[in-house]
């Protein structure tokens, strides 16, 4: 559980807060046109956090953190023959080692993403204040034409991404061949492959779900 | 008893085992000796299905390991204890958890019974009271001994040891050799030991097979080994000055 994300909470909180703040500052700078209402800052921050930043960017970052940890853990178990040791005891090592990790990531990532959305909006509010957007305007924008389905969409994406990260990393780790160097290689390959798949599925899922 | 017949194994173009047949007897410590790279580890891994064979038969007391279903193979594996070349302890578990692990997985014993069994095995390998240590805190010899304790905790019918004393000092090596020998006799199990340590051979060499370039080159016991005229065997056995003198004297 710790390995699949519990100790990623701090990272997610820090990242989301600052990205939220920066998004709202940049939006307000770009909307210096007095004709545009200032509540747009809240609205734009909300949508970019929910639709892209929290599910996709955070998943990409977690692919680096959680994915490499899964791959290197399994990889080092492979090269030190711990996986063989499980097998010769009569244990199905793949399901024994991989299944709990997949289940844990798929259950836990959505919570991380929801935390990220919440903290990101707090960041956006703080950033908005520093760009002279009043709390009332910001809150109005936050609620303006809010589509709850966007959150469902974000969570669906996250579940896909969590599944991709855990299975792809487990695959690379489990099939490591050779010594300690190959463990490092497996974990790099796992991160690269899961990141690419995340981007690809982000495109596919957005196409299917939102259009 | 484990019997192998006409085992062939290639890794790509590397023909590692050529028509290997042998009978590993019950109640004996069966030794496989040979140079580094001669195929000892491969042979032991083939026995338990960690490597697939290209052709040949592996029989565990008459049961053809490769002909039975995966589920049956797993059941059979529960009767096999294996000591890996590097120990292969689960590094996120303590000594006690490592040894208790097979009991947790496959028995319905109570916590007290399991702990008793673990402590008994730890005593057997002379590591009483080391329950709480983590694998990273163990010396090489202790690692091997914990791995032996884990291998025997389920009272296996077959014990396979891949270089049980490589990297150990001669004294610890002999303790481990004798331990394996004792366990074999006491429980009347089929034990196979891979080694290129001639001390071990002299200590426990009841039934020896010499593998050279993937073929069985010679079979016999330690006395026959000392008096053999087989050139490759002699080159291997008497590579060290000590053993050359032993032969002369
Ligand atoms: N998984 C593998 N893939 C490809 N080749 C392998 C593999 N395992 C072993 N080999 C090759 O098989 C041959 C025999 O190796 P093996 O590990 O069985 O030797 P060994 O007798 O155990 O040596 P050592 O005494 O050094 O442990 C070597 O040439 C090795 O390169
Ligand atoms: Mg070997």
Coordinates of C-alpha atoms and ligand atoms in Angstrom, one line a residue:
Chain A
X1 CA 0.0 0.0 0.0
X2 CA 2.8 2.4 0.9
X3 CA 4.6 1.6 -2.2
X4 CA 1.6 2.1 -4.5
X5 CA 0.9 5.6 -3.4
X6 CA 0.5 6.3 0.3
X7 CA 3.8 8.1 0.4
X8 CA 3.0 9.9 -2.9
X9 CA 0.3 12.0 -1.1
X10 CA 2.8 14.7 -0.1
X11 CA 4.1 14.9 -3.6
X12 CA 0.6 15.1 -5.1
X13 CA -0.4 17.9 -2.6
X14 CA 2.7 20.0 -3.3
X15 CA 2.5 19.6 -7.1
X16 CA -1.3 20.3 -7.3
X17 CA -1.1 23.3 -5.0
X18 CA 1.5 25.1 -7.1
X19 CA 0.2 24.0 -10.5
X20 CA -3.3 25.2 -9.4
X21 CA -1.8 28.6 -8.3
X22 CA 0.2 29.0 -11.5
X23 CA -2.8 28.1 -13.8
X24 CA -5.0 30.7 -12.2
X25 CA -2.3 33.4 -12.3
X26 CA -1.6 32.7 -15.9
X27 CA -5.3 32.6 -16.8
X28 CA -5.9 36.0 -15.1
X29 CA -2.9 37.5 -17.0
X30 CA -4.2 36.2 -20.3
X31 CA -7.6 37.6 -19.5
X32 CA -6.6 41.2 -18.8
X33 CA -9.2 42.3 -21.4
X34 CA -11.8 44.1 -19.2
X35 CA -14.6 42.6 -21.2
X36 CA -14.0 39.1 -19.9
X37 CA -15.5 38.5 -16.5
X38 CA -13.0 37.7 -13.8
X39 CA -14.9 34.7 -12.6
X40 CA -13.5 33.0 -15.7
X41 CA -10.3 32.4 -13.8
X42 CA -12.1 30.1 -11.4
X43 CA -13.9 28.3 -14.2
X44 CA -10.8 27.8 -16.3
X45 CA -8.7 26.6 -13.4
X46 CA -11.4 24.2 -12.4
X47 CA -11.7 22.6 -15.8
X48 CA -8.1 22.4 -16.6
X49 CA -7.4 20.8 -13.2
X50 CA -10.3 18.3 -13.4
X51 CA -10.0 17.4 -17.0
X52 CA -6.2 17.2 -17.6
X53 CA -3.9 18.2 -14.8
X54 CA -5.1 15.9 -12.0
X55 CA -5.9 12.7 -13.9
X56 CA -3.2 12.9 -16.6
X57 CA -0.3 14.9 -15.4
X58 CA -0.4 13.4 -11.9
X59 CA -0.7 9.9 -13.4
X60 CA 2.4 10.6 -15.5
X61 CA 4.3 11.7 -12.4
X62 CA 3.1 8.7 -10.5
X63 CA 4.2 6.5 -13.4
X64 CA 7.7 7.7 -12.6
X65 CA 7.3 7.2 -8.9
X66 CA 5.1 4.2 -8.4
X67 CA 5.9 2.5 -11.7
X68 CA 9.6 2.5 -11.2
X69 CA 9.2 1.3 -7.6
X70 CA 7.0 -1.6 -8.7
X71 CA 9.4 -2.5 -11.6
X72 CA 12.5 -2.3 -9.5
X73 CA 11.0 -4.3 -6.6
X74 CA 9.9 -7.1 -8.8
X75 CA 13.1 -6.9 -10.9
X76 CA 15.3 -7.2 -7.9
X77 CA 13.2 -10.1 -6.7
X78 CA 13.7 -11.7 -10.0
X79 CA 17.5 -11.3 -10.2
X80 CA 18.0 -12.5 -6.6
X81 CA 15.9 -15.6 -7.4
X82 CA 13.2 -14.7 -4.9
X83 CA 10.6 -15.2 -7.6
X84 CA 12.1 -18.6 -8.4
X85 CA 12.0 -19.3 -4.6
X86 CA 8.2 -18.6 -4.6
X87 CA 7.7 -20.7 -7.7
X88 CA 9.5 -23.8 -6.3
X89 CA 7.5 -23.5 -3.1
X90 CA 4.5 -24.1 -5.3
X91 CA 3.2 -20.6 -5.3
X92 CA 1.9 -18.8 -8.4
X93 CA 4.4 -16.0 -8.1
X94 CA 2.8 -13.8 -10.8
X95 CA -0.6 -13.6 -9.1
X96 CA 0.9 -13.6 -5.6
X97 CA 3.1 -10.6 -6.4
X98 CA 1.4 -8.6 -9.1
X99 CA -2.3 -8.9 -8.3
X100 CA -2.2 -7.1 -4.9
X101 CA -0.2 -4.3 -6.5
X102 CA -2.7 -3.8 -9.4
X103 CA -5.7 -3.8 -7.0
X104 CA -4.0 -1.4 -4.6
X105 CA -3.1 1.1 -7.4
X106 CA -6.5 0.9 -9.1
X107 CA -8.2 1.6 -5.7
X108 CA -5.9 4.2 -4.4
X109 CA -5.1 6.4 -7.4
X110 CA -8.6 7.8 -7.7
X111 CA -8.3 9.1 -4.1
X112 CA -5.0 10.7 -5.0
X113 CA -6.5 12.4 -8.0
X114 CA -9.4 13.7 -5.9
X115 CA -7.0 15.1 -3.4
X116 CA -5.1 16.6 -6.3
X117 CA -8.2 18.3 -7.6
X118 CA -9.1 19.7 -4.2
X119 CA -5.7 21.0 -3.4
X120 CA -5.2 22.3 -6.9
X121 CA -8.4 24.4 -6.5
X122 CA -7.1 25.8 -3.2
X123 CA -3.9 26.7 -5.0
X124 CA -5.9 28.3 -7.8
X125 CA -7.8 30.4 -5.3
X126 CA -4.6 31.5 -3.6
X127 CA -3.0 32.3 -7.0
X128 CA -6.2 34.2 -7.9
X129 CA -6.0 36.3 -4.8
X130 CA -2.5 37.3 -5.7
X131 CA -3.8 38.3 -9.1
X132 CA -6.6 40.4 -7.6
X133 CA -9.4 38.0 -8.3
X134 CA -11.8 38.2 -5.3
X135 CA -12.9 35.1 -3.4
X136 CA -16.5 35.7 -4.4
X137 CA -15.6 35.9 -8.1
X138 CA -13.4 32.9 -7.9
X139 CA -16.1 30.8 -6.1
X140 CA -18.7 31.9 -8.6
X141 CA -16.4 30.8 -11.5
X142 CA -15.7 27.5 -9.7
X143 CA -19.4 26.6 -9.6
X144 CA -20.4 28.2 -12.9
X145 CA -21.8 25.6 -15.3
X146 CA -20.1 22.9 -13.4
X147 CA -20.5 19.5 -15.1
X148 CA -20.3 16.7 -12.5
X149 CA -19.6 14.2 -15.2
X150 CA -16.2 15.7 -15.7
X151 CA -15.2 14.2 -12.4
X152 CA -16.5 10.8 -13.4
X153 CA -14.6 11.1 -16.6
X154 CA -11.4 12.0 -14.7
X155 CA -11.8 9.1 -12.4
X156 CA -12.4 6.7 -15.3
X157 CA -9.2 7.9 -16.9
X158 CA -7.3 7.6 -13.6
X159 CA -8.5 4.0 -13.1
X160 CA -7.2 3.2 -16.6
X161 CA -3.9 4.9 -16.0
X162 CA -3.5 3.2 -12.6
X163 CA -4.1 -0.2 -14.3
X164 CA -1.6 0.7 -17.1
X165 CA 1.1 1.8 -14.6
X166 CA 0.8 -1.2 -12.3
X167 CA 0.5 -3.9 -15.0
X168 CA 3.2 -2.5 -17.4
X169 CA 5.7 -1.9 -14.6
X170 CA 5.0 -5.3 -13.1
X171 CA 5.5 -6.8 -16.5
X172 CA 8.9 -5.2 -17.0
X173 CA 10.0 -6.0 -13.4
X174 CA 8.8 -9.6 -13.5
X175 CA 10.5 -10.3 -16.7
X176 CA 13.8 -8.8 -15.8
X177 CA 16.8 -10.9 -17.0
X178 CA 20.3 -10.6 -15.7
X179 CA 21.8 -8.7 -12.9
X180 CA 21.5 -5.4 -11.0
X181 CA 22.0 -3.3 -14.1
X182 CA 19.0 -4.9 -15.8
X183 CA 16.8 -3.9 -12.8
X184 CA 17.6 -0.3 -13.5
X185 CA 16.9 -0.8 -17.2
X186 CA 13.6 -2.5 -16.5
X187 CA 12.5 0.2 -14.3
X188 CA 13.3 2.9 -16.8
X189 CA 11.7 1.0 -19.6
X190 CA 8.6 0.6 -17.4
X191 CA 8.3 4.3 -16.8
X192 CA 8.8 5.1 -20.5
X193 CA 6.3 2.5 -21.7
X194 CA 3.6 3.4 -19.1
X195 CA 4.0 7.1 -19.9
X196 CA 3.5 6.6 -23.6
X197 CA 0.5 4.3 -23.0
X198 CA -1.0 6.9 -20.6
X199 CA -0.7 9.6 -23.3
X200 CA -2.1 7.3 -25.9
X201 CA -5.1 6.2 -23.7
X202 CA -5.6 9.8 -22.7
X203 CA -6.3 10.6 -26.3
X204 CA -8.4 7.5 -26.9
X205 CA -10.5 7.9 -23.8
X206 CA -11.1 11.6 -24.3
X207 CA -12.2 10.9 -27.8
X208 CA -14.6 8.1 -26.6
X209 CA -16.0 9.7 -23.5
X210 CA -16.1 13.4 -24.1
X211 CA -17.0 13.5 -27.8
Chain B
X1 CA 14.5 -40.9 -5.7
X2 CA 14.8 -38.6 -8.6
X3 CA 15.5 -40.0 -12.0
X4 CA 16.5 -38.1 -15.1
X5 CA 16.6 -39.6 -18.6
X6 CA 18.2 -38.2 -21.7
X7 CA 17.9 -34.6 -20.7
X8 CA 18.7 -32.1 -23.5
X9 CA 18.9 -28.4 -23.0
X10 CA 20.0 -25.6 -25.3
X11 CA 20.0 -21.8 -24.6
X12 CA 20.0 -20.6 -28.2
X13 CA 23.1 -22.1 -29.8
X14 CA 24.6 -22.9 -26.4
X15 CA 24.1 -26.7 -26.0
X16 CA 24.2 -26.8 -22.2
X17 CA 23.1 -30.3 -21.3
X18 CA 23.7 -33.3 -23.6
X19 CA 21.8 -36.5 -23.1
X20 CA 22.1 -36.4 -19.4
X21 CA 20.8 -39.4 -17.4
X22 CA 21.2 -40.1 -13.8
X23 CA 19.5 -41.5 -10.7
X24 CA 19.6 -39.4 -7.5
X25 CA 19.1 -41.9 -4.7
X26 CA 17.0 -41.5 -1.6
X27 CA 18.7 -41.2 1.8
X28 CA 21.9 -40.1 0.1
X29 CA 23.6 -36.8 -0.6
X30 CA 24.0 -36.9 -4.4
X31 CA 26.7 -34.5 -5.6
X32 CA 26.9 -32.8 -8.9
X33 CA 30.4 -31.5 -9.6
X34 CA 31.8 -29.6 -12.5
X35 CA 33.5 -26.5 -13.6
X36 CA 31.8 -23.1 -13.5
X37 CA 29.5 -22.9 -16.5
X38 CA 29.3 -26.7 -17.0
X39 CA 25.5 -26.7 -16.4
X40 CA 25.0 -27.6 -12.8
X41 CA 22.6 -24.9 -11.9
X42 CA 20.8 -25.4 -15.2
X43 CA 20.4 -29.1 -14.4
X44 CA 19.0 -28.4 -10.9
X45 CA 16.6 -25.8 -12.3
X46 CA 15.4 -28.2 -14.9
X47 CA 14.5 -30.8 -12.3
X48 CA 12.0 -28.5 -10.7
X49 CA 10.8 -26.9 -13.9
X50 CA 12.4 -23.4 -13.6
X51 CA 13.9 -24.1 -17.0
X52 CA 12.1 -26.0 -19.7
X53 CA 13.8 -29.0 -21.1
X54 CA 14.1 -29.5 -24.9
X55 CA 13.7 -33.2 -24.4
X56 CA 14.1 -35.9 -21.8
X57 CA 12.2 -37.1 -18.7
X58 CA 12.3 -36.0 -15.0
X59 CA 10.8 -38.5 -12.6
X60 CA 10.1 -37.8 -8.9
X61 CA 9.6 -41.3 -7.5
X62 CA 8.1 -42.3 -10.8
X63 CA 6.0 -39.2 -11.4
X64 CA 6.9 -37.5 -14.6
X65 CA 7.1 -33.8 -13.6
X66 CA 6.7 -32.4 -17.0
X67 CA 3.7 -34.5 -17.9
X68 CA 1.5 -33.5 -15.0
X69 CA -0.7 -30.4 -14.8
X70 CA 0.6 -27.1 -13.4
X71 CA -1.6 -27.5 -10.3
X72 CA -0.1 -31.0 -9.6
X73 CA 3.3 -29.5 -10.2
X74 CA 2.7 -26.9 -7.6
X75 CA 1.6 -29.6 -5.1
X76 CA 4.8 -31.6 -5.9
X77 CA 6.9 -28.6 -5.4
X78 CA 5.6 -28.2 -1.9
X79 CA 7.5 -31.4 -1.2
X80 CA 10.7 -29.9 -2.5
X81 CA 13.1 -27.8 -0.5
X82 CA 15.5 -25.7 -2.5
X83 CA 18.5 -23.8 -1.5
X84 CA 19.5 -21.2 -4.1
X85 CA 23.0 -20.2 -4.9
X86 CA 22.4 -16.8 -3.4
X87 CA 20.0 -17.8 -0.7
X88 CA 17.0 -16.0 -2.2
X89 CA 15.6 -14.9 1.1
X90 CA 12.6 -12.6 0.8
X91 CA 14.3 -9.4 1.7
X92 CA 11.3 -7.6 3.1
X93 CA 10.7 -10.3 5.6
X94 CA 12.6 -11.1 8.8
X95 CA 14.3 -14.4 9.4
X96 CA 11.3 -15.7 11.2
X97 CA 8.9 -14.6 8.6
X98 CA 11.0 -16.1 5.8
X99 CA 11.0 -19.5 7.5
X100 CA 7.4 -19.3 8.5
X101 CA 6.3 -18.3 5.1
X102 CA 5.7 -21.8 3.6
X103 CA 3.9 -22.8 6.8
X104 CA 1.6 -19.8 6.4
X105 CA 0.9 -20.6 2.8
X106 CA 0.3 -24.3 3.0
X107 CA -0.5 -25.4 6.5
X108 CA -3.3 -24.8 8.9
X109 CA -1.0 -24.9 12.0
X110 CA -1.7 -22.5 14.8
X111 CA 0.6 -19.6 15.4
X112 CA 2.2 -21.4 18.3
X113 CA 2.8 -24.5 16.3
X114 CA 4.3 -22.6 13.5
X115 CA 6.6 -20.6 15.8
X116 CA 7.7 -23.9 17.4
X117 CA 8.6 -25.3 14.0
X118 CA 10.5 -22.2 13.0
X119 CA 12.5 -22.2 16.2
X120 CA 13.2 -25.9 15.8
X121 CA 14.6 -25.3 12.3
X122 CA 16.6 -22.3 13.4
X123 CA 18.1 -24.4 16.2
X124 CA 18.9 -27.0 13.5
X125 CA 21.0 -24.5 11.6
X126 CA 22.4 -23.1 14.9
X127 CA 20.8 -19.7 14.6
X128 CA 18.6 -19.8 17.8
X129 CA 17.2 -16.4 18.7
X130 CA 18.0 -14.7 15.4
X131 CA 14.2 -14.5 14.5
X132 CA 14.0 -10.8 14.3
X133 CA 16.9 -10.1 12.0
X134 CA 16.4 -8.9 8.4
X135 CA 18.2 -10.6 5.5
X136 CA 20.3 -7.4 5.0
X137 CA 21.6 -7.9 8.5
X138 CA 22.9 -11.4 8.0
X139 CA 26.4 -12.6 7.0
X140 CA 26.8 -14.8 3.9
X141 CA 27.0 -18.0 6.0
X142 CA 24.0 -17.0 8.1
X143 CA 22.0 -16.3 4.9
X144 CA 22.7 -19.8 3.6
X145 CA 21.7 -21.3 7.0
X146 CA 18.5 -19.4 7.1
X147 CA 17.8 -20.5 3.5
X148 CA 18.4 -24.1 4.6
X149 CA 16.0 -23.6 7.5
X150 CA 13.4 -22.3 5.1
X151 CA 14.1 -25.2 2.7
X152 CA 13.5 -27.8 5.4
X153 CA 10.6 -26.2 7.3
X154 CA 8.0 -28.2 5.4
X155 CA 9.9 -31.4 5.9
X156 CA 10.5 -31.9 2.2
X157 CA 11.0 -35.2 0.5
X158 CA 13.5 -33.7 -1.8
X159 CA 16.2 -31.2 -1.0
X160 CA 18.1 -29.4 -3.8
X161 CA 21.1 -27.3 -2.9
X162 CA 22.9 -25.1 -5.4
X163 CA 26.4 -24.5 -4.1
X164 CA 25.5 -24.4 -0.5
X165 CA 28.9 -23.3 0.6
X166 CA 30.2 -21.1 -2.2
X167 CA 31.7 -17.9 -0.7
X168 CA 32.0 -19.3 2.8
X169 CA 35.0 -20.0 4.9
X170 CA 36.1 -23.6 5.2
X171 CA 34.8 -24.1 8.7
X172 CA 31.4 -22.7 8.0
X173 CA 31.3 -24.6 4.8
X174 CA 31.9 -27.9 6.6
X175 CA 29.2 -27.1 9.1
X176 CA 26.7 -26.5 6.3
X177 CA 27.8 -29.7 4.4
X178 CA 27.4 -31.8 7.5
X179 CA 24.1 -30.2 8.3
X180 CA 22.8 -31.2 4.8
X181 CA 24.2 -34.7 5.3
X182 CA 22.6 -35.1 8.7
X183 CA 19.2 -33.9 7.5
X184 CA 19.4 -36.3 4.5
X185 CA 20.0 -39.3 6.7
X186 CA 17.7 -38.3 9.5
X187 CA 14.6 -37.8 7.3
X188 CA 15.7 -40.2 4.6
X189 CA 15.2 -37.7 1.8
X190 CA 16.6 -37.4 -1.7
X191 CA 19.3 -34.7 -1.6
X192 CA 21.1 -33.2 -4.5
X193 CA 24.0 -30.8 -4.0
X194 CA 25.8 -28.8 -6.7
X195 CA 29.3 -27.9 -5.9
X196 CA 32.8 -27.2 -7.2
X197 CA 34.2 -27.3 -3.7
X198 CA 36.5 -30.3 -3.3
X199 CA 36.3 -30.1 0.5
X200 CA 32.6 -30.7 0.2
X201 CA 33.2 -33.6 -2.0
X202 CA 35.6 -35.2 0.4
X203 CA 33.2 -34.4 3.3
X204 CA 29.9 -35.7 1.9
X205 CA 30.7 -37.4 -1.4
X206 CA 28.7 -40.6 -1.3
X207 CA 27.4 -40.5 -4.8
X208 CA 29.1 -38.1 -7.2
X209 CA 28.4 -37.2 -10.8
X210 CA 30.9 -35.2 -12.7
X211 CA 29.5 -33.0 -15.5
X212 CA 31.9 -31.8 -18.1
X213 CA 30.8 -29.7 -21.1
X214 CA 27.2 -30.6 -20.5
X215 CA 27.8 -34.3 -20.5
X216 CA 28.0 -36.8 -17.6
X217 CA 31.6 -37.6 -17.7
X218 CA 32.0 -39.8 -14.7
X219 CA 30.1 -41.3 -11.8
X220 CA 31.2 -42.8 -8.5
X221 CA 32.0 -42.2 -4.8
X222 CA 34.8 -40.2 -3.3
X223 CA 37.3 -43.1 -3.0
X224 CA 36.8 -44.0 -6.6
X225 CA 37.2 -40.3 -7.4
X226 CA 40.6 -40.2 -5.8
X227 CA 41.7 -43.2 -7.7
X228 CA 40.2 -42.5 -11.0
X229 CA 42.2 -42.3 -14.2
X230 CA 39.7 -40.1 -16.0
X231 CA 41.8 -37.2 -17.4
X232 CA 39.2 -34.5 -17.3
X233 CA 38.0 -35.5 -13.9
X234 CA 41.6 -35.5 -12.6
X235 CA 42.2 -32.1 -14.1
X236 CA 39.2 -30.8 -12.3
X237 CA 39.7 -32.5 -8.9
X238 CA 43.4 -32.1 -8.7
X239 CA 43.5 -28.5 -9.9
X240 CA 44.7 -27.4 -6.5
X241 CA 48.1 -28.1 -5.0
X242 CA 46.5 -29.4 -1.9
X243 CA 44.6 -32.2 -3.7
X244 CA 47.5 -33.0 -5.9
X245 CA 49.5 -33.8 -2.7
X246 CA 46.6 -35.7 -1.3
X247 CA 46.7 -38.0 -4.3
X248 CA 50.4 -38.6 -4.1
X249 CA 50.4 -39.0 -0.3
Ligands
LIG1 N1 18.9 -18.3 -18.3 C1 19.9 -18.5 -19.1 N2 19.9 -18.1 -20.4 C2 20.9 -18.3 -21.3 N3 22.0 -19.0 -21.0 C3 22.1 -19.5 -19.7 C4 21.1 -19.3 -18.7 N4 21.4 -19.9 -17.6 C5 22.6 -20.5 -17.9 N5 23.0 -20.3 -19.1 C6 24.2 -20.8 -19.8 O1 24.3 -22.2 -19.5 C7 25.6 -22.6 -19.2 C8 25.6 -23.3 -17.8 O2 25.3 -22.4 -16.8 P1 25.0 -22.9 -15.3 O3 24.6 -21.7 -14.5 O4 24.2 -24.1 -15.3 O5 26.5 -23.3 -14.9 P2 27.0 -23.8 -13.4 O6 27.6 -25.1 -13.7 O7 25.9 -23.7 -12.4 O8 28.2 -22.7 -13.1 P3 28.6 -22.1 -11.7 O9 29.4 -23.1 -11.0 O10 29.4 -20.9 -12.1 O11 27.4 -21.7 -10.9 C9 26.4 -21.3 -19.2 O12 27.1 -21.3 -20.5 C10 25.5 -20.2 -19.2 O13 25.9 -19.1 -19.9
LIG2 MG1 25.6 -22.5 -10.7

